[in-house]
Coordinates of C-alpha atoms in Angstrom, one line a residue:
Chain A
M5 CA 4.1 27.2 -0.6
G6 CA 1.8 27.0 2.4
K7 CA 0.3 23.8 3.7
V8 CA 2.2 20.6 3.0
Y9 CA 1.0 17.1 2.3
G10 CA 2.6 14.3 4.2
R11 CA 3.6 12.5 0.9
R12 CA 6.7 14.7 0.8
M13 CA 8.2 13.2 4.0
Y14 CA 11.7 11.8 3.8
I15 CA 12.9 9.4 6.4
S16 CA 16.2 7.6 6.6
A17 CA 17.4 5.1 9.3
G18 CA 21.0 4.1 9.7
G19 CA 21.8 5.9 6.5
T20 CA 19.2 4.1 4.4
D21 CA 16.4 6.0 2.8
I22 CA 13.2 4.1 3.8
S23 CA 10.7 6.7 2.6
T24 CA 9.1 4.6 -0.1
Y25 CA 8.3 1.9 2.5
C26 CA 6.6 4.4 5.0
N27 CA 3.2 5.9 4.9
T28 CA 2.9 7.2 8.5
S29 CA 5.2 8.9 11.0
T30 CA 4.8 10.7 14.3
F31 CA 7.5 12.5 16.1
D32 CA 6.6 13.4 19.7
R33 CA 8.8 15.8 21.7
E34 CA 8.2 16.9 25.2
A35 CA 9.9 18.7 28.1
E36 CA 9.8 17.8 31.8
V37 CA 8.1 20.3 33.9
D38 CA 8.1 20.6 37.7
Q39 CA 5.3 22.1 39.8
V40 CA 6.6 25.0 41.8
T41 CA 3.4 26.4 43.2
G42 CA 3.8 28.4 46.3
Y43 CA 1.3 29.8 48.9
G44 CA -1.1 32.6 48.1
V45 CA -2.0 31.8 44.5
D46 CA -5.1 30.2 42.9
D47 CA -3.4 28.5 39.9
H48 CA -0.6 26.0 39.7
V49 CA 2.8 27.3 38.6
Y50 CA 5.2 25.1 36.6
D51 CA 8.8 25.4 35.6
A52 CA 10.7 23.5 32.9
D53 CA 13.7 21.8 34.3
G54 CA 15.4 21.7 30.9
I55 CA 15.2 17.9 30.3
R56 CA 13.6 17.0 27.0
D57 CA 12.4 13.6 25.6
G58 CA 10.9 12.2 22.5
T59 CA 9.5 9.2 20.7
F60 CA 9.5 8.5 17.0
E61 CA 7.0 6.1 15.4
I62 CA 6.9 5.1 11.7
G63 CA 5.0 2.5 9.7
G64 CA 4.2 1.4 6.3
V65 CA 3.7 -1.4 3.8
Y66 CA 5.8 -4.6 4.1
D67 CA 8.0 -5.1 1.1
D68 CA 9.4 -8.6 0.3
T69 CA 11.9 -7.7 -2.4
A70 CA 14.2 -4.9 -1.3
V71 CA 17.3 -5.7 0.6
T72 CA 17.1 -2.5 2.6
S73 CA 13.4 -2.4 3.5
P74 CA 12.4 -1.8 7.1
N75 CA 11.7 -5.5 7.8
V76 CA 15.3 -6.2 6.9
L77 CA 16.7 -3.2 8.9
F78 CA 14.5 -3.6 12.0
D79 CA 13.4 -7.2 12.5
G80 CA 15.5 -8.8 15.1
N81 CA 17.4 -5.6 15.8
E82 CA 15.3 -4.3 18.7
G83 CA 17.5 -2.4 21.1
D84 CA 19.9 -1.2 18.4
S85 CA 20.5 2.5 17.9
F86 CA 19.8 4.1 14.5
A87 CA 20.7 7.5 13.1
I88 CA 17.4 9.0 12.0
V89 CA 17.1 11.8 9.5
R90 CA 13.6 13.4 9.1
R91 CA 12.6 16.0 6.4
V92 CA 9.0 16.8 7.0
Q93 CA 8.9 19.1 3.9
G94 CA 10.8 16.6 1.8
T95 CA 14.2 16.9 0.2
G96 CA 15.3 20.3 -1.2
V97 CA 17.6 23.3 -0.7
G98 CA 16.4 25.5 2.1
K99 CA 14.0 22.9 3.6
P100 CA 14.3 21.8 7.2
Q101 CA 16.0 18.6 8.4
Q102 CA 16.1 17.0 11.8
A103 CA 18.7 14.4 12.7
F104 CA 18.9 12.4 15.9
T105 CA 19.8 9.1 17.4
A106 CA 17.0 6.7 18.4
I107 CA 16.8 3.3 20.0
L108 CA 14.5 0.8 18.4
K109 CA 12.1 -0.1 21.2
K110 CA 9.4 -2.1 19.3
Y111 CA 8.9 -3.6 15.8
V112 CA 5.5 -4.9 14.7
E113 CA 4.3 -6.7 11.6
T114 CA 0.6 -7.1 10.9
A115 CA -0.9 -9.3 8.2
P116 CA -4.6 -9.0 7.6
V117 CA -6.0 -11.7 5.4
A118 CA -7.6 -9.3 2.9
G119 CA -5.2 -6.4 3.0
H120 CA -1.6 -5.3 2.8
T121 CA 0.9 -6.7 5.3
T122 CA 2.1 -3.7 7.2
W123 CA 4.9 -2.9 9.7
S124 CA 5.5 -0.4 12.4
A125 CA 8.5 0.7 14.5
T126 CA 8.7 2.7 17.7
F127 CA 11.9 4.5 18.6
Q128 CA 13.1 6.2 21.8
K129 CA 15.0 9.4 21.0
T130 CA 18.4 9.6 22.9
G131 CA 20.3 12.8 23.1
S132 CA 19.5 16.0 21.2
V133 CA 17.8 16.7 17.9
V134 CA 20.1 18.6 15.4
K135 CA 18.0 20.9 13.3
T136 CA 19.5 22.2 10.1
T137 CA 18.5 23.7 6.8
Q138 CA 19.3 21.5 3.8
A139 CA 22.0 22.8 1.5
Chain B
M20 CA 2.5 1.9 -12.8
N21 CA 1.7 2.0 -16.5
L22 CA -2.0 1.2 -16.8
G23 CA -1.7 -0.3 -20.2
D24 CA 1.1 -2.6 -19.2
V25 CA -1.0 -3.7 -16.1
M26 CA -4.0 -4.5 -18.2
D27 CA -1.9 -6.3 -20.9
Q28 CA -0.2 -8.5 -18.3
L29 CA -3.4 -9.4 -16.5
A30 CA -5.0 -10.4 -19.9
A31 CA -1.9 -12.4 -20.8
R32 CA -2.1 -14.3 -17.5
L33 CA -5.8 -15.0 -18.0
D34 CA -5.1 -16.2 -21.5
T35 CA -3.4 -19.3 -19.9
I36 CA -6.9 -20.5 -18.9
A37 CA -7.9 -23.0 -21.6
G38 CA -10.8 -22.0 -23.8
L39 CA -11.0 -18.4 -22.5
R40 CA -10.5 -15.6 -25.0
C41 CA -9.0 -12.6 -23.3
F42 CA -8.9 -8.9 -24.1
A43 CA -6.8 -6.3 -22.3
W44 CA -9.3 -3.5 -23.0
P45 CA -13.1 -3.1 -23.2
T46 CA -13.7 -4.6 -26.7
A47 CA -17.0 -4.7 -28.5
N48 CA -15.9 -7.8 -30.4
L49 CA -16.2 -10.6 -27.8
T50 CA -17.4 -14.1 -28.6
P51 CA -18.2 -15.9 -25.3
P52 CA -16.6 -17.4 -23.3
G53 CA -14.3 -14.4 -23.0
A54 CA -12.6 -12.2 -20.4
I55 CA -12.2 -8.5 -20.6
V56 CA -9.9 -6.5 -18.4
L57 CA -11.8 -3.3 -17.8
Y58 CA -10.6 0.2 -16.9
P59 CA -9.9 0.7 -13.2
D60 CA -12.6 1.7 -10.8
D61 CA -10.0 3.8 -9.2
Y62 CA -6.3 4.5 -9.3
T63 CA -5.0 5.9 -6.0
Y64 CA -1.6 7.5 -5.7
D65 CA 0.8 7.7 -2.7
L66 CA 0.3 4.5 -0.7
T67 CA 3.7 5.4 0.6
Y68 CA 6.0 8.4 0.8
G69 CA 8.4 9.4 -2.0
R70 CA 6.1 8.0 -4.7
G71 CA 6.9 4.6 -3.5
S72 CA 3.6 2.8 -4.3
D73 CA 0.2 3.3 -5.9
T74 CA -2.9 1.1 -5.9
L75 CA -5.5 0.2 -8.5
T76 CA -8.9 -1.5 -8.3
I77 CA -9.4 -3.2 -11.6
P78 CA -12.6 -5.2 -12.7
V79 CA -12.2 -8.2 -14.9
L80 CA -15.5 -9.3 -16.6
I81 CA -16.1 -12.8 -17.9
V82 CA -18.9 -13.2 -20.4
D83 CA -20.3 -16.6 -20.9
G84 CA -23.3 -18.4 -22.4
K85 CA -27.0 -18.4 -21.7
P86 CA -27.8 -18.2 -18.0
S87 CA -30.3 -21.1 -18.4
D88 CA -27.6 -23.5 -19.8
R89 CA -26.0 -26.0 -17.5
S90 CA -22.8 -25.8 -19.4
T91 CA -22.7 -22.0 -18.7
R92 CA -23.1 -22.8 -15.0
D93 CA -20.3 -25.3 -15.1
R94 CA -17.9 -22.9 -16.8
I95 CA -18.8 -19.9 -14.5
A96 CA -18.3 -22.2 -11.5
A97 CA -14.8 -23.2 -12.6
Y98 CA -13.8 -19.5 -13.2
A99 CA -15.2 -18.5 -9.8
N100 CA -13.7 -21.4 -7.9
G101 CA -11.1 -20.4 -5.4
S102 CA -8.7 -23.0 -6.8
G103 CA -8.2 -25.0 -9.9
A104 CA -6.7 -24.7 -13.4
R105 CA -9.5 -22.4 -14.5
S106 CA -9.8 -20.5 -11.3
V107 CA -9.4 -16.8 -12.1
K108 CA -8.3 -16.2 -8.5
Q109 CA -5.7 -18.9 -8.5
V110 CA -4.3 -18.1 -12.0
L111 CA -4.0 -14.4 -11.4
E112 CA -2.6 -14.6 -7.9
S113 CA 0.0 -17.2 -8.9
G114 CA 1.4 -15.1 -11.8
T115 CA 4.6 -13.1 -11.9
Y116 CA 4.3 -9.6 -13.3
A117 CA 6.7 -6.8 -14.3
A118 CA 4.2 -4.0 -14.4
F119 CA 3.1 -4.3 -10.7
D120 CA 4.1 -5.9 -7.4
D121 CA 1.1 -8.0 -6.3
V122 CA -2.6 -8.7 -7.1
F123 CA -5.4 -9.7 -4.8
V124 CA -8.6 -11.1 -6.3
R125 CA -11.0 -9.7 -3.7
G126 CA -14.3 -11.2 -4.9
V127 CA -16.7 -11.9 -7.7
E128 CA -20.3 -10.9 -8.6
F129 CA -22.7 -12.6 -10.9
N130 CA -25.2 -11.0 -13.2
P131 CA -27.0 -11.9 -16.4
V132 CA -26.6 -9.2 -19.1
T133 CA -28.2 -8.8 -22.5
I134 CA -25.8 -8.2 -25.4
A135 CA -27.2 -7.5 -28.9
G136 CA -30.5 -9.1 -27.8
V137 CA -28.8 -12.2 -26.4
D138 CA -28.7 -13.1 -22.7
H139 CA -25.3 -13.9 -21.3
M140 CA -24.2 -14.9 -17.8
T141 CA -21.3 -12.8 -16.5
A142 CA -18.9 -12.9 -13.6
L143 CA -17.3 -9.6 -12.5
F144 CA -14.1 -10.1 -10.5
T145 CA -12.6 -7.2 -8.5
L146 CA -8.8 -7.0 -8.3
D147 CA -6.7 -5.0 -5.9
I148 CA -3.3 -4.2 -7.4
T149 CA -0.3 -2.6 -5.8
G150 CA 2.7 -1.4 -7.7
P151 CA 5.5 1.2 -8.0
G152 CA 4.4 4.8 -7.9
S153 CA 7.3 6.0 -10.0
G154 CA 7.6 4.2 -13.3

């Protein structure tokens, strides 16, 4: 297997599989770097101070039937922490998995008159990401 | 979604309109006024991850009488009306379906066609349908 389509993505929040309600997800990770440029050089020099950060954004189609759909999990629960599990290659033995805790910063519902009602949620990662291989 | 079930249930719902003979497939044996659920313009998979949802664009063709008859105009107007007992949009969008989740009657186009040498006025409705990807 080489290149992977996004349709294989698995996402759970608070132990609930929400994959079938999602059609987009972005996981941004970054490291803080400090400038340590000294005299006598022509280019800036940076050093990573070891502190990392990340945001996780997901979105999809609003579902009015399921008890465990994202609108039920997230609406009104802004500020709550969720255990996130992300499998970018999908579920299967030997495939990668990332698990982390994230705080729900923002939840948005959009309802265009001539299209699907959609939702989106933005999370702030807190603490480390645990990377494992699925068994 | 099972395409046959989708077409059957749309035709069954249209059949509740008084005086409209409905077919769930493109039949050659239609006596106007009649409605035919045609094959989809497109069937798009993976609206969401995990085979959660697919979408269909299905045309529904109403064939009526001579374009120059006032009675034809009156019937076509009732089918194309945004509301009313004979409104295709109102009847389809108010239905409850097992084969799919929701239907949006996006619009209608009007064209005269000649069938077996006889001119008929037609109204072609475009339906957007969303339903489960698996099953």
